[in-house]
Coordinates of N, CA and C in Angstrom, one line a residue:
X17 N 29.5 -99.1 -32.3 CA 30.1 -98.5 -31.0 C 30.7 -97.2 -31.3
X18 N 30.5 -96.3 -30.4 CA 31.1 -94.9 -30.5 C 32.1 -94.7 -29.5
X19 N 33.3 -94.4 -29.9 CA 34.4 -94.1 -28.9 C 34.0 -92.7 -28.2
X20 N 34.4 -92.5 -27.0 CA 33.9 -91.4 -26.2 C 34.4 -90.1 -26.9
X21 N 35.5 -90.1 -27.5 CA 36.0 -88.8 -28.1 C 35.2 -88.4 -29.3
X22 N 34.3 -89.2 -29.9 CA 33.5 -88.9 -31.0 C 32.0 -89.1 -30.8
X23 N 31.6 -89.3 -29.5 CA 30.3 -89.8 -29.2 C 29.3 -88.7 -28.9
X24 N 29.6 -87.5 -28.9 CA 28.8 -86.4 -28.4 C 27.4 -86.4 -28.9
X25 N 27.2 -86.5 -30.3 CA 25.9 -86.4 -30.8 C 25.0 -87.5 -30.5
X26 N 25.5 -88.8 -30.5 CA 24.6 -89.9 -30.2 C 24.4 -90.0 -28.7
X27 N 25.4 -89.7 -27.9 CA 25.2 -89.9 -26.5 C 24.1 -88.9 -26.0
X28 N 24.1 -87.7 -26.6 CA 23.1 -86.7 -26.1 C 21.7 -87.2 -26.3
X29 N 21.5 -88.1 -27.2 CA 20.1 -88.6 -27.5 C 19.5 -89.3 -26.3
X30 N 20.4 -89.7 -25.3 CA 19.9 -90.4 -24.2 C 19.2 -89.5 -23.2
X31 N 19.3 -88.2 -23.3 CA 18.9 -87.3 -22.3 C 17.4 -87.5 -22.0
X32 N 17.1 -87.7 -20.7 CA 15.8 -87.8 -20.3 C 15.1 -89.1 -20.6
X33 N 15.9 -90.1 -21.1 CA 15.3 -91.4 -21.6 C 15.1 -92.4 -20.5
X34 N 15.5 -92.2 -19.3 CA 15.4 -93.3 -18.3 C 14.0 -93.7 -18.1
X35 N 13.8 -95.1 -18.0 CA 12.5 -95.6 -17.8 C 12.0 -95.3 -16.5
X36 N 10.6 -95.3 -16.4 CA 10.0 -95.0 -15.1 C 9.8 -96.3 -14.3
X37 N 10.2 -97.4 -14.8 CA 10.1 -98.6 -14.0 C 10.9 -98.6 -12.7
X38 N 10.3 -99.1 -11.6 CA 10.9 -99.0 -10.3 C 11.5 -100.4 -9.9
X39 N 11.0 -101.5 -10.4 CA 11.4 -102.8 -10.0 C 10.9 -103.1 -8.6
X40 N 9.9 -102.4 -8.1 CA 9.4 -102.6 -6.8 C 8.1 -103.5 -6.9
X41 N 7.9 -104.4 -5.9 CA 6.7 -105.2 -6.0 C 5.4 -104.3 -5.9
X42 N 4.3 -104.8 -6.4 CA 3.1 -104.1 -6.4 C 2.7 -103.7 -5.0
X43 N 2.2 -102.5 -4.8 CA 1.8 -102.0 -3.5 C 2.8 -101.5 -2.6
X44 N 4.1 -101.5 -3.0 CA 5.2 -100.9 -2.2 C 5.6 -99.5 -2.8
X45 N 6.1 -98.7 -1.9 CA 6.5 -97.4 -2.3 C 8.0 -97.4 -2.6
X46 N 8.3 -96.9 -3.8 CA 9.8 -96.9 -4.2 C 10.5 -95.8 -3.5
X47 N 11.7 -96.1 -3.1 CA 12.6 -95.2 -2.4 C 12.9 -94.0 -3.3
X48 N 13.0 -92.8 -2.8 CA 13.3 -91.6 -3.6 C 14.7 -91.8 -4.1
X49 N 15.0 -91.6 -5.4 CA 16.3 -91.8 -5.9 C 17.3 -90.7 -5.3
X50 N 18.5 -91.1 -5.1 CA 19.5 -90.3 -4.5 C 20.2 -89.5 -5.6
X51 N 20.0 -88.2 -5.7 CA 20.6 -87.4 -6.7 C 21.8 -86.6 -6.2
X52 N 22.9 -86.5 -7.1 CA 24.0 -85.7 -6.7 C 23.7 -84.2 -6.5
X53 N 24.5 -83.5 -5.7 CA 24.4 -82.1 -5.6 C 25.6 -81.4 -6.3
X54 N 25.3 -80.5 -7.3 CA 26.3 -80.0 -8.2 C 26.5 -78.5 -8.0
X55 N 27.7 -78.1 -8.1 CA 28.0 -76.6 -8.2 C 29.0 -76.4 -9.3
X56 N 28.9 -75.2 -9.9 CA 29.8 -74.8 -11.0 C 30.5 -73.5 -10.6
X57 N 31.8 -73.5 -10.8 CA 32.7 -72.3 -10.4 C 33.4 -71.8 -11.6
X58 N 33.3 -70.5 -11.8 CA 33.9 -69.8 -12.9 C 35.4 -69.5 -12.5
X59 N 36.3 -70.3 -12.9 CA 37.7 -70.1 -12.5 C 38.4 -69.0 -13.2
X60 N 38.1 -68.8 -14.5 CA 38.6 -67.7 -15.3 C 37.4 -67.3 -16.2
X61 N 37.5 -66.2 -16.9 CA 36.4 -65.8 -17.7 C 35.9 -66.9 -18.7
X62 N 36.7 -67.9 -19.0 CA 36.3 -68.9 -20.0 C 36.6 -70.4 -19.5
X63 N 36.8 -70.6 -18.2 CA 37.1 -71.9 -17.7 C 36.1 -72.1 -16.5
X64 N 35.4 -73.3 -16.5 CA 34.4 -73.6 -15.5 C 34.8 -75.0 -14.9
X65 N 34.8 -75.0 -13.6 CA 35.0 -76.3 -12.9 C 33.8 -76.7 -12.1
X66 N 33.4 -78.0 -12.4 CA 32.2 -78.6 -11.7 C 32.7 -79.4 -10.5
X67 N 31.9 -79.4 -9.5 CA 32.2 -80.3 -8.3 C 30.8 -80.8 -7.8
X68 N 30.8 -82.0 -7.3 CA 29.5 -82.6 -6.9 C 29.7 -83.6 -5.7
X69 N 28.7 -83.9 -5.0 CA 28.7 -84.8 -3.9 C 27.4 -85.6 -3.9
X70 N 27.4 -86.7 -3.2 CA 26.1 -87.5 -3.1 C 25.9 -88.4 -4.2
X71 N 24.7 -88.9 -4.4 CA 24.4 -89.9 -5.4 C 24.4 -91.3 -4.8
X72 N 23.9 -92.2 -5.6 CA 23.7 -93.6 -5.1 C 25.1 -94.3 -4.9
X73 N 25.2 -95.0 -3.9 CA 26.5 -95.7 -3.6 C 26.9 -96.7 -4.6
X74 N 25.8 -97.3 -5.3 CA 26.1 -98.4 -6.3 C 26.4 -97.9 -7.6
X75 N 26.5 -96.5 -7.8 CA 26.8 -96.0 -9.1 C 28.2 -96.4 -9.5
X76 N 28.4 -96.7 -10.8 CA 29.8 -97.1 -11.3 C 30.5 -96.0 -12.0
X77 N 29.8 -95.1 -12.5 CA 30.4 -93.9 -13.2 C 29.4 -92.8 -13.2
X78 N 29.8 -91.6 -13.8 CA 28.9 -90.5 -13.8 C 29.0 -89.8 -15.1
X79 N 27.8 -89.5 -15.7 CA 27.7 -88.8 -16.9 C 27.7 -87.3 -16.7
X80 N 28.6 -86.5 -17.3 CA 28.8 -85.1 -17.2 C 28.2 -84.5 -18.5
X81 N 27.2 -83.6 -18.4 CA 26.5 -83.0 -19.5 C 26.5 -81.5 -19.4
X82 N 26.3 -80.8 -20.6 CA 26.1 -79.3 -20.6 C 25.1 -79.0 -21.7
X83 N 24.5 -77.8 -21.5 CA 23.7 -77.1 -22.5 C 23.9 -75.6 -22.4
X84 N 23.5 -74.9 -23.4 CA 23.5 -73.4 -23.3 C 22.2 -72.8 -23.0
X85 N 21.2 -73.6 -22.8 CA 19.9 -73.2 -22.3 C 19.4 -74.2 -21.3
X86 N 18.7 -73.7 -20.3 CA 18.3 -74.7 -19.2 C 17.4 -75.8 -19.7
X87 N 16.6 -75.6 -20.7 CA 15.7 -76.6 -21.2 C 16.2 -77.1 -22.6
X88 N 17.5 -76.8 -22.9 CA 18.0 -77.1 -24.2 C 18.4 -78.6 -24.4
X89 N 19.0 -78.9 -25.5 CA 19.6 -80.2 -25.7 C 20.9 -80.3 -25.0
X90 N 21.0 -81.3 -24.2 CA 22.2 -81.5 -23.4 C 23.2 -82.4 -24.2
X91 N 24.5 -82.0 -24.1 CA 25.5 -82.8 -24.7 C 26.4 -83.4 -23.7
X92 N 26.7 -84.7 -23.9 CA 27.6 -85.4 -22.9 C 29.0 -85.0 -23.1
X93 N 29.7 -84.6 -22.1 CA 31.1 -84.2 -22.1 C 31.9 -85.5 -21.9
X94 N 31.5 -86.3 -20.9 CA 32.4 -87.5 -20.5 C 31.6 -88.4 -19.6
X95 N 32.1 -89.6 -19.5 CA 31.8 -90.6 -18.4 C 33.0 -90.6 -17.5
X96 N 32.8 -90.2 -16.3 CA 33.9 -90.2 -15.3 C 33.7 -91.3 -14.3
X97 N 34.8 -91.8 -13.7 CA 34.7 -92.9 -12.7 C 33.9 -92.4 -11.5
X98 N 33.3 -93.4 -10.8 CA 32.5 -93.1 -9.6 C 33.2 -92.3 -8.6
X99 N 34.5 -92.5 -8.4 CA 35.3 -91.8 -7.4 C 35.7 -90.4 -7.8
X100 N 35.4 -90.0 -9.0 CA 35.7 -88.6 -9.4 C 34.6 -87.7 -9.2
X101 N 34.8 -86.5 -8.5 CA 33.8 -85.6 -8.2 C 34.1 -84.2 -8.6
X102 N 35.0 -84.0 -9.6 CA 35.3 -82.7 -10.1 C 35.6 -82.9 -11.6
X103 N 35.2 -81.9 -12.4 CA 35.4 -81.9 -13.8 C 35.6 -80.5 -14.3
X104 N 36.7 -80.3 -15.1 CA 37.0 -79.0 -15.6 C 36.6 -78.9 -17.1
X105 N 35.8 -77.8 -17.4 CA 35.4 -77.6 -18.8 C 36.1 -76.3 -19.2
X106 N 37.2 -76.4 -20.0 CA 38.0 -75.2 -20.3 C 37.8 -74.6 -21.6
X107 N 38.3 -73.4 -21.8 CA 38.4 -72.8 -23.1 C 37.0 -72.6 -23.8
X108 N 36.1 -72.1 -23.0 CA 34.7 -72.0 -23.5 C 34.4 -70.7 -24.3
X109 N 33.3 -70.7 -25.0 CA 32.9 -69.5 -25.8 C 32.6 -68.3 -24.8
X110 N 33.2 -67.2 -25.1 CA 33.0 -66.0 -24.2 C 31.6 -65.6 -24.2
X111 N 31.2 -65.0 -23.1 CA 29.8 -64.3 -22.9 C 28.7 -65.3 -23.3
X112 N 28.8 -66.5 -22.8 CA 27.8 -67.5 -23.1 C 27.3 -68.2 -21.8
X113 N 26.0 -68.4 -21.7 CA 25.5 -69.2 -20.5 C 25.8 -70.7 -20.7
X114 N 26.2 -71.3 -19.6 CA 26.4 -72.8 -19.6 C 25.7 -73.4 -18.5
X115 N 24.9 -74.4 -18.8 CA 24.1 -75.2 -17.8 C 24.7 -76.6 -17.7
X116 N 24.8 -77.1 -16.5 CA 25.4 -78.4 -16.3 C 24.6 -79.3 -15.4
X117 N 24.7 -80.6 -15.6 CA 24.1 -81.6 -14.7 C 25.0 -82.8 -14.8
X118 N 25.0 -83.6 -13.7 CA 25.7 -84.9 -13.6 C 24.7 -86.0 -13.3
X119 N 24.8 -87.1 -13.9 CA 23.9 -88.2 -13.7 C 24.6 -89.5 -13.4
X120 N 24.2 -90.2 -12.3 CA 24.9 -91.5 -12.0 C 24.5 -92.6 -13.1
X121 N 25.5 -93.5 -13.3 CA 25.3 -94.6 -14.2 C 25.1 -95.8 -13.3
X122 N 24.0 -96.6 -13.6 CA 23.7 -97.8 -12.8 C 23.4 -98.9 -13.7
X123 N 23.5 -100.1 -13.2 CA 23.1 -101.3 -14.1 C 24.2 -102.4 -14.0
X124 N 23.7 -103.6 -14.3 CA 24.6 -104.8 -14.2 C 25.7 -104.9 -15.2
X125 N 26.8 -105.5 -14.9 CA 28.0 -105.7 -15.8 C 28.3 -107.1 -16.0
X126 N 28.8 -107.4 -17.2 CA 29.1 -108.8 -17.5 C 30.4 -109.3 -16.8
X127 N 30.7 -110.5 -16.9 CA 32.1 -111.0 -16.6 C 33.1 -110.5 -17.6
X128 N 34.3 -110.2 -17.2 CA 35.3 -109.7 -18.1 C 35.9 -110.7 -19.0
X129 N 36.4 -110.2 -20.2 CA 37.1 -111.1 -21.1 C 38.4 -110.3 -21.4
X130 N 39.5 -111.1 -21.7 CA 40.8 -110.5 -22.0 C 41.2 -110.7 -23.4
X131 N 41.9 -109.7 -24.0 CA 42.4 -109.8 -25.3 C 43.8 -109.3 -25.4
X132 N 44.7 -110.1 -26.0 CA 46.1 -109.7 -26.2 C 46.3 -109.6 -27.7
X133 N 46.5 -108.4 -28.2 CA 46.8 -108.2 -29.7 C 48.2 -108.5 -29.9
X134 N 48.6 -109.0 -31.2 CA 47.7 -109.1 -32.3 C 47.1 -110.5 -32.5
X135 N 47.2 -111.4 -31.4 CA 46.7 -112.8 -31.6 C 45.2 -112.7 -31.7
X136 N 44.7 -113.5 -32.6 CA 43.2 -113.6 -33.0 C 42.6 -114.7 -32.2
X137 N 42.8 -114.7 -30.9 CA 42.2 -115.7 -30.0 C 41.0 -115.2 -29.4
X138 N 40.0 -116.1 -29.3 CA 38.7 -115.7 -28.6 C 38.7 -116.2 -27.2
X139 N 38.4 -115.3 -26.3 CA 38.2 -115.7 -24.9 C 36.8 -115.5 -24.5
X140 N 36.2 -116.5 -24.0 CA 34.7 -116.5 -23.7 C 34.5 -116.5 -22.1
X141 N 33.7 -115.6 -21.7 CA 33.5 -115.5 -20.2 C 32.4 -116.6 -19.9
X142 N 32.5 -117.0 -18.6 CA 31.5 -118.0 -18.1 C 30.1 -117.3 -18.2
X143 N 29.1 -118.1 -18.5 CA 27.7 -117.5 -18.6 C 27.2 -117.2 -17.2
X144 N 26.8 -116.0 -17.1 CA 26.3 -115.5 -15.8 C 24.8 -116.0 -15.6
X145 N 24.4 -116.1 -14.4 CA 23.0 -116.5 -14.1 C 22.2 -115.2 -14.1
X146 N 21.5 -114.9 -15.2 CA 20.7 -113.7 -15.3 C 19.4 -114.0 -16.0
X147 N 18.4 -113.4 -15.4 CA 17.1 -113.5 -16.1 C 16.9 -112.4 -17.1
X148 N 16.1 -112.7 -18.1 CA 15.8 -111.6 -19.1 C 14.8 -110.7 -18.4
X149 N 15.1 -109.4 -18.3 CA 14.2 -108.5 -17.7 C 14.9 -107.2 -17.5
X150 N 14.4 -106.5 -16.4 CA 14.8 -105.1 -16.2 C 16.1 -105.0 -15.6
X151 N 17.0 -104.1 -16.1 CA 18.3 -103.8 -15.5 C 18.1 -103.1 -14.2
X152 N 16.9 -102.4 -14.0 CA 16.7 -101.7 -12.8 C 16.4 -102.6 -11.6
X153 N 16.1 -103.9 -11.9 CA 15.9 -104.8 -10.8 C 17.1 -105.7 -10.6
X154 N 18.1 -105.5 -11.4 CA 19.3 -106.3 -11.3 C 19.4 -107.4 -12.3
X155 N 18.3 -107.7 -13.0 CA 18.3 -108.7 -14.0 C 18.9 -108.1 -15.3
X156 N 18.9 -108.8 -16.4 CA 19.4 -108.3 -17.7 C 20.8 -108.1 -17.8
X157 N 21.6 -108.8 -17.0 CA 23.1 -108.8 -17.1 C 23.5 -109.4 -18.5
X158 N 24.4 -108.7 -19.2 CA 24.9 -109.3 -20.5 C 25.6 -110.6 -20.2
X159 N 25.4 -111.6 -21.1 CA 26.0 -112.9 -20.9 C 26.6 -113.4 -22.2
X160 N 27.3 -114.5 -22.2 CA 28.0 -115.1 -23.4 C 28.9 -114.0 -24.0
X161 N 29.7 -113.3 -23.2 CA 30.5 -112.2 -23.7 C 31.8 -112.9 -24.3
X162 N 32.1 -112.4 -25.5 CA 33.3 -112.9 -26.2 C 34.1 -111.8 -26.8
X163 N 35.4 -111.8 -26.9 CA 36.2 -110.8 -27.5 C 37.3 -111.4 -28.3
X164 N 37.6 -110.8 -29.5 CA 38.7 -111.3 -30.3 C 39.3 -110.2 -31.1
X165 N 40.5 -110.3 -31.4 CA 41.2 -109.3 -32.2 C 40.8 -109.3 -33.6
X166 N 40.7 -108.1 -34.2 CA 40.4 -108.0 -35.7 C 41.5 -107.1 -36.3
X167 N 42.2 -107.6 -37.2 CA 43.3 -106.8 -37.8 C 44.4 -106.7 -36.7
X168 N 45.2 -105.6 -36.9 CA 46.3 -105.4 -36.0 C 46.0 -104.6 -34.8
X169 N 45.0 -103.8 -34.8 CA 44.7 -102.8 -33.8 C 43.2 -102.8 -33.3
X170 N 42.4 -103.8 -33.8 CA 41.0 -103.8 -33.4 C 40.6 -104.9 -32.5
X171 N 39.5 -104.7 -31.8 CA 38.9 -105.7 -30.9 C 37.4 -105.7 -31.2
X172 N 36.8 -106.9 -31.4 CA 35.4 -107.1 -31.5 C 34.8 -107.8 -30.3
X173 N 33.9 -107.2 -29.6 CA 33.3 -107.7 -28.4 C 31.8 -108.0 -28.7
X174 N 31.3 -109.2 -28.4 CA 29.9 -109.6 -28.6 C 29.4 -110.2 -27.3
X175 N 28.0 -110.1 -27.2 CA 27.4 -110.6 -26.0 C 25.9 -110.9 -26.3
X176 N 25.3 -111.5 -25.3 CA 23.8 -111.8 -25.4 C 23.1 -110.7 -24.7
X177 N 22.1 -110.1 -25.4 CA 21.3 -109.0 -24.8 C 20.2 -109.6 -24.0
X178 N 20.3 -109.5 -22.7 CA 19.3 -110.0 -21.8 C 18.3 -109.0 -21.2
X179 N 18.5 -107.7 -21.6 CA 17.8 -106.6 -20.9 C 16.6 -106.2 -21.8
X180 N 15.6 -105.6 -21.1 CA 14.4 -105.1 -21.8 C 14.2 -103.6 -21.7
X181 N 15.0 -103.0 -20.9 CA 14.7 -101.5 -20.6 C 16.0 -100.7 -20.5
X182 N 17.1 -101.2 -21.0 CA 18.4 -100.5 -20.9 C 18.4 -99.2 -21.7
X183 N 19.1 -98.2 -21.2 CA 19.3 -96.9 -21.9 C 20.4 -97.1 -22.9
X184 N 21.2 -98.2 -22.8 CA 22.2 -98.4 -23.7 C 23.2 -99.4 -23.1
X185 N 24.3 -99.7 -23.8 CA 25.4 -100.5 -23.2 C 26.7 -99.7 -23.2
X186 N 27.5 -99.9 -22.2 CA 28.8 -99.3 -22.1 C 29.9 -100.4 -22.2
X187 N 30.9 -100.1 -23.1 CA 32.0 -101.0 -23.2 C 33.1 -100.4 -22.2
X188 N 33.4 -101.2 -21.2 CA 34.4 -100.8 -20.2 C 35.7 -101.6 -20.4
X189 N 36.8 -100.9 -20.2 CA 38.1 -101.5 -20.5 C 39.1 -101.2 -19.4
X190 N 39.9 -102.2 -19.1 CA 41.0 -102.1 -18.1 C 42.3 -102.6 -18.7
X191 N 43.1 -101.7 -19.2 CA 44.4 -102.1 -19.7 C 45.3 -102.8 -18.7
X192 N 46.2 -103.6 -19.1 CA 46.9 -104.5 -18.2 C 47.7 -103.8 -17.2
X193 N 48.1 -102.5 -17.4 CA 48.9 -101.8 -16.4 C 48.0 -100.8 -15.6
X194 N 46.7 -101.0 -15.6 CA 45.8 -100.1 -14.8 C 45.0 -100.9 -13.9
X195 N 44.5 -100.2 -12.8 CA 43.8 -101.0 -11.7 C 42.3 -100.9 -11.9
X196 N 41.8 -99.9 -12.6 CA 40.4 -99.7 -12.7 C 39.9 -99.8 -14.1
X197 N 38.6 -100.2 -14.3 CA 37.9 -100.1 -15.5 C 37.5 -98.7 -15.8
X198 N 37.4 -98.3 -17.1 CA 36.9 -97.0 -17.5 C 36.0 -97.2 -18.7
X199 N 35.1 -96.3 -18.9 CA 34.2 -96.4 -20.1 C 35.0 -96.0 -21.4
X200 N 35.0 -97.0 -22.3 CA 35.7 -96.7 -23.6 C 34.7 -96.4 -24.7
X201 N 33.4 -96.7 -24.6 CA 32.5 -96.5 -25.6 C 31.1 -96.7 -25.2
X202 N 30.2 -96.1 -26.0 CA 28.7 -96.2 -25.8 C 28.1 -97.0 -27.0
X203 N 27.2 -97.9 -26.7 CA 26.6 -98.7 -27.7 C 25.0 -98.5 -27.5
X204 N 24.3 -98.5 -28.7 CA 22.9 -98.3 -28.6 C 22.2 -99.4 -27.9
X205 N 21.0 -99.2 -27.4 CA 20.2 -100.3 -26.8 C 19.9 -101.4 -27.8
X206 N 19.7 -102.6 -27.2 CA 19.4 -103.8 -28.0 C 20.5 -104.3 -28.9
X207 N 21.7 -103.8 -28.7 CA 22.9 -104.2 -29.5 C 23.5 -105.5 -28.9
X208 N 24.3 -106.2 -29.7 CA 24.9 -107.4 -29.3 C 26.4 -107.5 -29.7
X209 N 26.9 -106.5 -30.4 CA 28.3 -106.6 -30.9 C 28.8 -105.1 -31.0
X210 N 30.1 -104.9 -30.8 CA 30.7 -103.7 -31.0 C 32.2 -103.8 -31.3
X211 N 32.8 -102.9 -32.1 CA 34.2 -102.9 -32.5 C 34.9 -101.7 -31.8
X212 N 36.1 -101.9 -31.5 CA 36.9 -100.9 -30.9 C 38.3 -100.8 -31.5
X213 N 38.8 -99.7 -31.9 CA 40.2 -99.5 -32.4 C 41.0 -99.1 -31.1
X214 N 42.0 -99.9 -30.8 CA 42.7 -99.8 -29.5 C 43.7 -98.7 -29.6
X215 N 44.1 -98.1 -28.5 CA 45.2 -97.2 -28.3 C 46.4 -98.1 -28.0
X216 N 47.6 -97.5 -28.2 CA 48.8 -98.3 -27.9 C 48.8 -98.9 -26.5
X217 N 48.3 -98.2 -25.5 CA 48.3 -98.7 -24.1 C 47.2 -99.7 -23.9
X218 N 46.4 -100.1 -24.9 CA 45.3 -101.0 -24.7 C 45.5 -102.3 -25.4
X219 N 46.7 -102.6 -25.9 CA 46.9 -103.8 -26.7 C 46.8 -105.1 -25.9
X220 N 47.0 -105.0 -24.6 CA 46.6 -106.1 -23.7 C 45.7 -105.5 -22.6
X221 N 44.4 -106.0 -22.7 CA 43.4 -105.4 -21.8 C 42.3 -106.4 -21.6
X222 N 41.5 -106.1 -20.5 CA 40.3 -106.8 -20.2 C 39.1 -105.9 -20.6
X223 N 38.0 -106.5 -21.1 CA 36.8 -105.8 -21.5 C 35.6 -106.4 -20.8
X224 N 34.6 -105.6 -20.6 CA 33.3 -106.0 -20.1 C 32.2 -105.1 -20.6
X225 N 31.0 -105.6 -20.6 CA 29.9 -104.9 -21.1 C 28.9 -104.6 -20.0
X226 N 28.4 -103.4 -19.9 CA 27.4 -103.0 -18.9 C 26.1 -102.6 -19.5
X227 N 25.0 -103.2 -19.1 CA 23.7 -102.7 -19.5 C 23.3 -101.7 -18.5
X228 N 23.2 -100.4 -19.0 CA 23.1 -99.3 -18.0 C 21.8 -98.6 -18.1
X229 N 21.5 -97.9 -17.1 CA 20.4 -96.9 -17.1 C 20.8 -95.7 -16.2
X230 N 20.2 -94.6 -16.5 CA 20.5 -93.4 -15.8 C 19.8 -93.3 -14.4
X231 N 20.6 -92.9 -13.4 CA 20.0 -92.6 -12.1 C 19.4 -91.2 -12.1
X232 N 19.0 -90.8 -10.9 CA 18.4 -89.4 -10.8 C 19.5 -88.4 -11.0
X233 N 19.2 -87.4 -11.9 CA 20.2 -86.4 -12.2 C 20.3 -85.4 -11.1
X234 N 21.5 -84.7 -11.1 CA 21.7 -83.6 -10.2 C 20.8 -82.4 -10.5
X235 N 20.9 -81.4 -9.6 CA 20.4 -80.1 -9.9 C 21.1 -79.5 -11.1
X236 N 20.6 -78.5 -11.7 CA 21.3 -77.7 -12.8 C 22.2 -76.7 -12.1
X237 N 23.4 -76.6 -12.6 CA 24.4 -75.6 -12.2 C 24.7 -74.7 -13.3
X238 N 24.7 -73.4 -13.1 CA 24.8 -72.4 -14.2 C 25.9 -71.4 -13.9
X239 N 26.6 -71.1 -15.0 CA 27.6 -70.0 -15.0 C 27.5 -69.4 -16.4
X240 N 27.8 -68.1 -16.5 CA 28.0 -67.4 -17.8 C 29.4 -66.9 -17.9
X241 N 30.0 -67.3 -19.0 CA 31.4 -66.9 -19.2 C 31.5 -65.4 -19.5
X242 N 32.7 -64.9 -19.2 CA 33.0 -63.5 -19.4 C 33.7 -63.2 -20.7
X243 N 34.4 -62.1 -20.8 CA 35.1 -61.7 -22.0 C 36.3 -62.6 -22.2
X244 N 36.7 -62.8 -23.4 CA 37.8 -63.7 -23.7 C 39.1 -63.0 -23.2

């Protein structure tokens, strides 16, 4: 499992990897995916703010990416919550073109499990009723999710992989004093276990695993930075 702060290289490998499967019965026409509309504003010569609207209502978070060429290798900056529609990219290299896109995150999520450190107690979620199959059709939900403490600051989360076409898994966390889940880490496709080193605010928290796939990406938004 890769914590978001160190995940840039591996996360970028997902670019353009979404499956073409539609989950529609034979002979039906798939609805056109709803893509966000993105703009980029140069606030200062080296600070850019992104803003977007639209996208599928069922999206749970949004991937924010950039590149320095329109057809270049895109690097993931962050996973932001579905309700967030602005992102600031500060302190950039002067006199450099930057291209951006945002992509909705879709896919089924497991039941949550709770861990209280440092107790090494395992909490097991109830098994969900999920078929092995495409996460794009709503099947493939992770099941048999379990979490336990490891050492004084670590948590190990395991699950049953029921998906056949996921772009990866997301570890989502909700500390005891917060109201919403957020993405804490990215896990490769076909994985069944991940470890997380907790922050001080995460010692009592609920965890869940999402089998995710990329939705339709936004348009490309472009700005070129000025002099430092």
